[in-house]
DNA sequence: CGCCAGGTTGTCG
DNA sequence: CGACAACATGGC
């Protein structure tokens, strides 16, 4: 049976079926019949910043290991993983969750959401490392995605550990907590330097405890995250959704504001229900891929 | 040069 | 409460 070290809800029948479709051999995991998952959409829809696409293969880092992932139609191949990490990998890509079911329910809510969901139907909400998510989205504020990726990469190269040639882990909270703004200047994050350091210090001291945040109700957890200087509603929502998998989160950035105004007649986020976060990601991706709508 | 980018903070009315 | 400039940096 599936053992997960984190509090995480999932459909047991769905997860069991998924496990039966997996084959592990020579550090490679093969998963068949992943009908509702699209690796590329999931990794390039703006929820994560470190995966790189090289010749149809995505290279990223999970549990301090360099992972290669590729998809051929309904089959997913994930290589260079250890047996003990299999469940973490499946969890990272959120393969235990039935997105077909979520999509069918969301589509009833609004016709434009149905269109966005159909366009972005292969997206899964990842289970990323919460600290990495926190720092990455602090960096994201008033910034664009290519530059966010550059700064995050620079942060890892300067302050992470080299795991394989040219591949660095995301730096720990304790390392970042000890830096001065001047020392952090090498990553060119500008005014966000002090926000990054404050976040690292509050995580390192235990004032912000991600496992504890999992136990709090959504509003309380968001308020707790906002104790960090430089974390407001939007960054907190991103941490809760992409790092702690709180699916009711609905980060409102410039794209979402534009979309809600032009396409949803300023509908309130609460009306998207308990999977609002999935709706948000569908709408965000759909909007970014259809810029012409907003000109 | 100005404007924008997966925002937040501080200030002023 | 709401509005609004300032905040580093780089691309266009």
PDB file of N, CA, C and O in Angstrom, chain A residues 160-203:
ATOM      1  N   UNK A 160      23.468  26.901  -3.340  1.00  0.00           N
ATOM      2  CA  UNK A 160      23.051  25.501  -3.195  1.00  0.00           C
ATOM      3  C   UNK A 160      24.259  24.577  -3.236  1.00  0.00           C
ATOM      4  O   UNK A 160      25.398  25.034  -3.313  1.00  0.00           O
ATOM      5  N   UNK A 161      24.004  23.277  -3.186  1.00  0.00           N
ATOM      6  CA  UNK A 161      25.091  22.293  -3.297  1.00  0.00           C
ATOM      7  C   UNK A 161      25.108  21.767  -4.726  1.00  0.00           C
ATOM      8  O   UNK A 161      24.057  21.547  -5.321  1.00  0.00           O
ATOM      9  N   UNK A 162      26.299  21.508  -5.239  1.00  0.00           N
ATOM     10  CA  UNK A 162      26.389  20.895  -6.563  1.00  0.00           C
ATOM     11  C   UNK A 162      26.120  19.395  -6.404  1.00  0.00           C
ATOM     12  O   UNK A 162      26.889  18.681  -5.772  1.00  0.00           O
ATOM     13  N   UNK A 163      25.025  18.920  -6.983  1.00  0.00           N
ATOM     14  CA  UNK A 163      24.649  17.505  -6.817  1.00  0.00           C
ATOM     15  C   UNK A 163      25.273  16.663  -7.921  1.00  0.00           C
ATOM     16  O   UNK A 163      25.766  15.576  -7.689  1.00  0.00           O
ATOM     17  N   UNK A 164      25.186  17.162  -9.151  1.00  0.00           N
ATOM     18  CA  UNK A 164      25.864  16.543 -10.292  1.00  0.00           C
ATOM     19  C   UNK A 164      26.526  17.681 -11.054  1.00  0.00           C
ATOM     20  O   UNK A 164      26.268  18.849 -10.756  1.00  0.00           O
ATOM     21  N   UNK A 165      27.325  17.350 -12.046  1.00  0.00           N
ATOM     22  CA  UNK A 165      28.042  18.399 -12.770  1.00  0.00           C
ATOM     23  C   UNK A 165      27.087  19.457 -13.307  1.00  0.00           C
ATOM     24  O   UNK A 165      26.279  19.189 -14.186  1.00  0.00           O
ATOM     25  N   UNK A 166      27.201  20.653 -12.777  1.00  0.00           N
ATOM     26  CA  UNK A 166      26.397  21.759 -13.290  1.00  0.00           C
ATOM     27  C   UNK A 166      24.973  21.811 -12.760  1.00  0.00           C
ATOM     28  O   UNK A 166      24.225  22.692 -13.154  1.00  0.00           O
ATOM     29  N   UNK A 167      24.606  20.884 -11.873  1.00  0.00           N
ATOM     30  CA  UNK A 167      23.259  20.893 -11.303  1.00  0.00           C
ATOM     31  C   UNK A 167      23.325  21.139  -9.802  1.00  0.00           C
ATOM     32  O   UNK A 167      24.037  20.438  -9.084  1.00  0.00           O
ATOM     33  N   UNK A 168      22.577  22.124  -9.371  1.00  0.00           N
ATOM     34  CA  UNK A 168      22.641  22.548  -7.970  1.00  0.00           C
ATOM     35  C   UNK A 168      21.299  22.373  -7.276  1.00  0.00           C
ATOM     36  O   UNK A 168      20.240  22.583  -7.872  1.00  0.00           O
ATOM     37  N   UNK A 169      21.360  22.009  -6.002  1.00  0.00           N
ATOM     38  CA  UNK A 169      20.140  21.914  -5.206  1.00  0.00           C
ATOM     39  C   UNK A 169      19.677  23.322  -4.840  1.00  0.00           C
ATOM     40  O   UNK A 169      20.456  24.281  -4.904  1.00  0.00           O
ATOM     41  N   UNK A 170      18.418  23.416  -4.448  1.00  0.00           N
ATOM     42  CA  UNK A 170      17.931  24.707  -3.949  1.00  0.00           C
ATOM     43  C   UNK A 170      18.554  24.930  -2.574  1.00  0.00           C
ATOM     44  O   UNK A 170      18.609  24.020  -1.757  1.00  0.00           O
ATOM     45  N   UNK A 171      19.058  26.130  -2.298  1.00  0.00           N
ATOM     46  CA  UNK A 171      19.736  26.361  -1.023  1.00  0.00           C
ATOM     47  C   UNK A 171      18.813  26.178   0.188  1.00  0.00           C
ATOM     48  O   UNK A 171      17.607  26.388   0.092  1.00  0.00           O
ATOM     49  N   UNK A 172      19.416  25.800   1.307  1.00  0.00           N
ATOM     50  CA  UNK A 172      18.649  25.586   2.530  1.00  0.00           C
ATOM     51  C   UNK A 172      18.306  26.921   3.176  1.00  0.00           C
ATOM     52  O   UNK A 172      18.946  27.954   2.910  1.00  0.00           O
ATOM     53  N   UNK A 173      17.299  26.883   4.051  1.00  0.00           N
ATOM     54  CA  UNK A 173      16.908  28.092   4.782  1.00  0.00           C
ATOM     55  C   UNK A 173      18.045  28.570   5.668  1.00  0.00           C
ATOM     56  O   UNK A 173      18.271  29.778   5.793  1.00  0.00           O
ATOM     57  N   UNK A 174      18.793  27.635   6.252  1.00  0.00           N
ATOM     58  CA  UNK A 174      19.850  28.070   7.183  1.00  0.00           C
ATOM     59  C   UNK A 174      20.964  28.799   6.440  1.00  0.00           C
ATOM     60  O   UNK A 174      21.515  29.783   6.943  1.00  0.00           O
ATOM     61  N   UNK A 175      21.309  28.342   5.258  1.00  0.00           N
ATOM     62  CA  UNK A 175      22.335  29.036   4.467  1.00  0.00           C
ATOM     63  C   UNK A 175      21.864  30.438   4.088  1.00  0.00           C
ATOM     64  O   UNK A 175      22.579  31.428   4.282  1.00  0.00           O
ATOM     65  N   UNK A 176      20.644  30.546   3.576  1.00  0.00           N
ATOM     66  CA  UNK A 176      20.146  31.861   3.152  1.00  0.00           C
ATOM     67  C   UNK A 176      19.931  32.787   4.340  1.00  0.00           C
ATOM     68  O   UNK A 176      20.101  34.007   4.234  1.00  0.00           O
ATOM     69  N   UNK A 177      19.582  32.201   5.485  1.00  0.00           N
ATOM     70  CA  UNK A 177      19.316  33.023   6.680  1.00  0.00           C
ATOM     71  C   UNK A 177      20.573  33.732   7.163  1.00  0.00           C
ATOM     72  O   UNK A 177      20.491  34.775   7.814  1.00  0.00           O
ATOM     73  N   UNK A 178      21.731  33.184   6.851  1.00  0.00           N
ATOM     74  CA  UNK A 178      22.982  33.753   7.359  1.00  0.00           C
ATOM     75  C   UNK A 178      23.551  34.835   6.442  1.00  0.00           C
ATOM     76  O   UNK A 178      24.552  35.466   6.770  1.00  0.00           O
ATOM     77  N   UNK A 179      22.913  35.064   5.288  1.00  0.00           N
ATOM     78  CA  UNK A 179      23.471  36.021   4.328  1.00  0.00           C
ATOM     79  C   UNK A 179      23.093  37.456   4.649  1.00  0.00           C
ATOM     80  O   UNK A 179      22.055  37.725   5.264  1.00  0.00           O
ATOM     81  N   UNK A 180      23.933  38.373   4.194  1.00  0.00           N
ATOM     82  CA  UNK A 180      23.592  39.793   4.234  1.00  0.00           C
ATOM     83  C   UNK A 180      23.044  40.173   2.863  1.00  0.00           C
ATOM     84  O   UNK A 180      23.237  39.454   1.887  1.00  0.00           O
ATOM     85  N   UNK A 181      22.359  41.321   2.793  1.00  0.00           N
ATOM     86  CA  UNK A 181      21.836  41.794   1.507  1.00  0.00           C
ATOM     87  C   UNK A 181      22.964  41.958   0.492  1.00  0.00           C
ATOM     88  O   UNK A 181      22.781  41.677  -0.690  1.00  0.00           O
ATOM     89  N   UNK A 182      24.132  42.412   0.957  1.00  0.00           N
ATOM     90  CA  UNK A 182      25.260  42.618   0.058  1.00  0.00           C
ATOM     91  C   UNK A 182      25.717  41.286  -0.543  1.00  0.00           C
ATOM     92  O   UNK A 182      25.994  41.190  -1.731  1.00  0.00           O
ATOM     93  N   UNK A 183      25.780  40.259   0.320  1.00  0.00           N
ATOM     94  CA  UNK A 183      26.208  38.943  -0.170  1.00  0.00           C
ATOM     95  C   UNK A 183      25.209  38.374  -1.175  1.00  0.00           C
ATOM     96  O   UNK A 183      25.569  37.660  -2.102  1.00  0.00           O
ATOM     97  N   UNK A 184      23.932  38.687  -0.970  1.00  0.00           N
ATOM     98  CA  UNK A 184      22.895  38.160  -1.853  1.00  0.00           C
ATOM     99  C   UNK A 184      22.829  38.927  -3.167  1.00  0.00           C
ATOM    100  O   UNK A 184      22.199  38.490  -4.126  1.00  0.00           O
ATOM    101  N   UNK A 185      23.494  40.088  -3.216  1.00  0.00           N
ATOM    102  CA  UNK A 185      23.450  40.939  -4.410  1.00  0.00           C
ATOM    103  C   UNK A 185      23.881  40.238  -5.700  1.00  0.00           C
ATOM    104  O   UNK A 185      23.460  40.641  -6.783  1.00  0.00           O
ATOM    105  N   UNK A 186      24.698  39.177  -5.585  1.00  0.00           N
ATOM    106  CA  UNK A 186      25.188  38.508  -6.794  1.00  0.00           C
ATOM    107  C   UNK A 186      24.053  37.943  -7.640  1.00  0.00           C
ATOM    108  O   UNK A 186      24.222  37.739  -8.849  1.00  0.00           O
ATOM    109  N   UNK A 187      22.891  37.669  -7.043  1.00  0.00           N
ATOM    110  CA  UNK A 187      21.795  37.073  -7.830  1.00  0.00           C
ATOM    111  C   UNK A 187      20.931  38.135  -8.511  1.00  0.00           C
ATOM    112  O   UNK A 187      20.021  37.811  -9.262  1.00  0.00           O
ATOM    113  N   UNK A 188      21.211  39.413  -8.228  1.00  0.00           N
ATOM    114  CA  UNK A 188      20.503  40.521  -8.891  1.00  0.00           C
ATOM    115  C   UNK A 188      18.989  40.499  -8.659  1.00  0.00           C
ATOM    116  O   UNK A 188      18.205  40.732  -9.591  1.00  0.00           O
ATOM    117  N   UNK A 189      18.603  40.194  -7.434  1.00  0.00           N
ATOM    118  CA  UNK A 189      17.170  40.192  -7.119  1.00  0.00           C
ATOM    119  C   UNK A 189      16.694  41.576  -6.692  1.00  0.00           C
ATOM    120  O   UNK A 189      15.509  41.782  -6.450  1.00  0.00           O
ATOM    121  N   UNK A 190      17.612  42.517  -6.577  1.00  0.00           N
ATOM    122  CA  UNK A 190      17.237  43.896  -6.286  1.00  0.00           C
ATOM    123  C   UNK A 190      16.589  44.059  -4.921  1.00  0.00           C
ATOM    124  O   UNK A 190      17.075  43.525  -3.928  1.00  0.00           O
ATOM    125  N   UNK A 191      15.469  44.769  -4.902  1.00  0.00           N
ATOM    126  CA  UNK A 191      14.817  45.085  -3.624  1.00  0.00           C
ATOM    127  C   UNK A 191      14.282  43.855  -2.900  1.00  0.00           C
ATOM    128  O   UNK A 191      13.899  43.928  -1.735  1.00  0.00           O
ATOM    129  N   UNK A 192      14.257  42.698  -3.592  1.00  0.00           N
ATOM    130  CA  UNK A 192      13.725  41.470  -2.973  1.00  0.00           C
ATOM    131  C   UNK A 192      14.742  40.789  -2.054  1.00  0.00           C
ATOM    132  O   UNK A 192      14.393  39.866  -1.335  1.00  0.00           O
ATOM    133  N   UNK A 193      16.002  41.262  -2.089  1.00  0.00           N
ATOM    134  CA  UNK A 193      17.039  40.655  -1.240  1.00  0.00           C
ATOM    135  C   UNK A 193      16.598  40.513   0.216  1.00  0.00           C
ATOM    136  O   UNK A 193      16.696  39.449   0.813  1.00  0.00           O
ATOM    137  N   UNK A 194      16.122  41.622   0.778  1.00  0.00           N
ATOM    138  CA  UNK A 194      15.790  41.574   2.208  1.00  0.00           C
ATOM    139  C   UNK A 194      14.558  40.702   2.464  1.00  0.00           C
ATOM    140  O   UNK A 194      14.416  40.139   3.542  1.00  0.00           O
ATOM    141  N   UNK A 195      13.682  40.576   1.466  1.00  0.00           N
ATOM    142  CA  UNK A 195      12.520  39.696   1.627  1.00  0.00           C
ATOM    143  C   UNK A 195      12.965  38.225   1.698  1.00  0.00           C
ATOM    144  O   UNK A 195      12.473  37.444   2.508  1.00  0.00           O
ATOM    145  N   UNK A 196      13.902  37.880   0.809  1.00  0.00           N
ATOM    146  CA  UNK A 196      14.422  36.506   0.767  1.00  0.00           C
ATOM    147  C   UNK A 196      15.075  36.150   2.107  1.00  0.00           C
ATOM    148  O   UNK A 196      14.828  35.084   2.676  1.00  0.00           O
ATOM    149  N   UNK A 197      15.884  37.072   2.608  1.00  0.00           N
ATOM    150  CA  UNK A 197      16.589  36.814   3.867  1.00  0.00           C
ATOM    151  C   UNK A 197      15.607  36.727   5.032  1.00  0.00           C
ATOM    152  O   UNK A 197      15.707  35.837   5.878  1.00  0.00           O
ATOM    153  N   UNK A 198      14.629  37.606   5.053  1.00  0.00           N
ATOM    154  CA  UNK A 198      13.635  37.554   6.135  1.00  0.00           C
ATOM    155  C   UNK A 198      12.866  36.236   6.106  1.00  0.00           C
ATOM    156  O   UNK A 198      12.619  35.618   7.145  1.00  0.00           O
ATOM    157  N   UNK A 199      12.492  35.792   4.906  1.00  0.00           N
ATOM    158  CA  UNK A 199      11.774  34.510   4.774  1.00  0.00           C
ATOM    159  C   UNK A 199      12.636  33.358   5.268  1.00  0.00           C
ATOM    160  O   UNK A 199      12.176  32.506   6.037  1.00  0.00           O
ATOM    161  N   UNK A 200      13.905  33.357   4.855  1.00  0.00           N
ATOM    162  CA  UNK A 200      14.803  32.271   5.262  1.00  0.00           C
ATOM    163  C   UNK A 200      14.986  32.254   6.776  1.00  0.00           C
ATOM    164  O   UNK A 200      14.995  31.190   7.399  1.00  0.00           O
ATOM    165  N   UNK A 201      15.113  33.449   7.372  1.00  0.00           N
ATOM    166  CA  UNK A 201      15.296  33.519   8.830  1.00  0.00           C
ATOM    167  C   UNK A 201      14.072  33.017   9.571  1.00  0.00           C
ATOM    168  O   UNK A 201      14.178  32.304  10.568  1.00  0.00           O
ATOM    169  N   UNK A 202      12.886  33.350   9.072  1.00  0.00           N
ATOM    170  CA  UNK A 202      11.670  32.925   9.769  1.00  0.00           C
ATOM    171  C   UNK A 202      11.405  31.431   9.602  1.00  0.00           C
ATOM    172  O   UNK A 202      10.821  30.799  10.477  1.00  0.00           O
ATOM    173  N   UNK A 203      11.836  30.871   8.484  1.00  0.00           N
ATOM    174  CA  UNK A 203      11.726  29.415   8.312  1.00  0.00           C
ATOM    175  C   UNK A 203      12.786  28.722   9.171  1.00  0.00           C
ATOM    176  O   UNK A 203      12.516  27.749   9.866  1.00  0.00           O
TER     177      UNK A 203
END
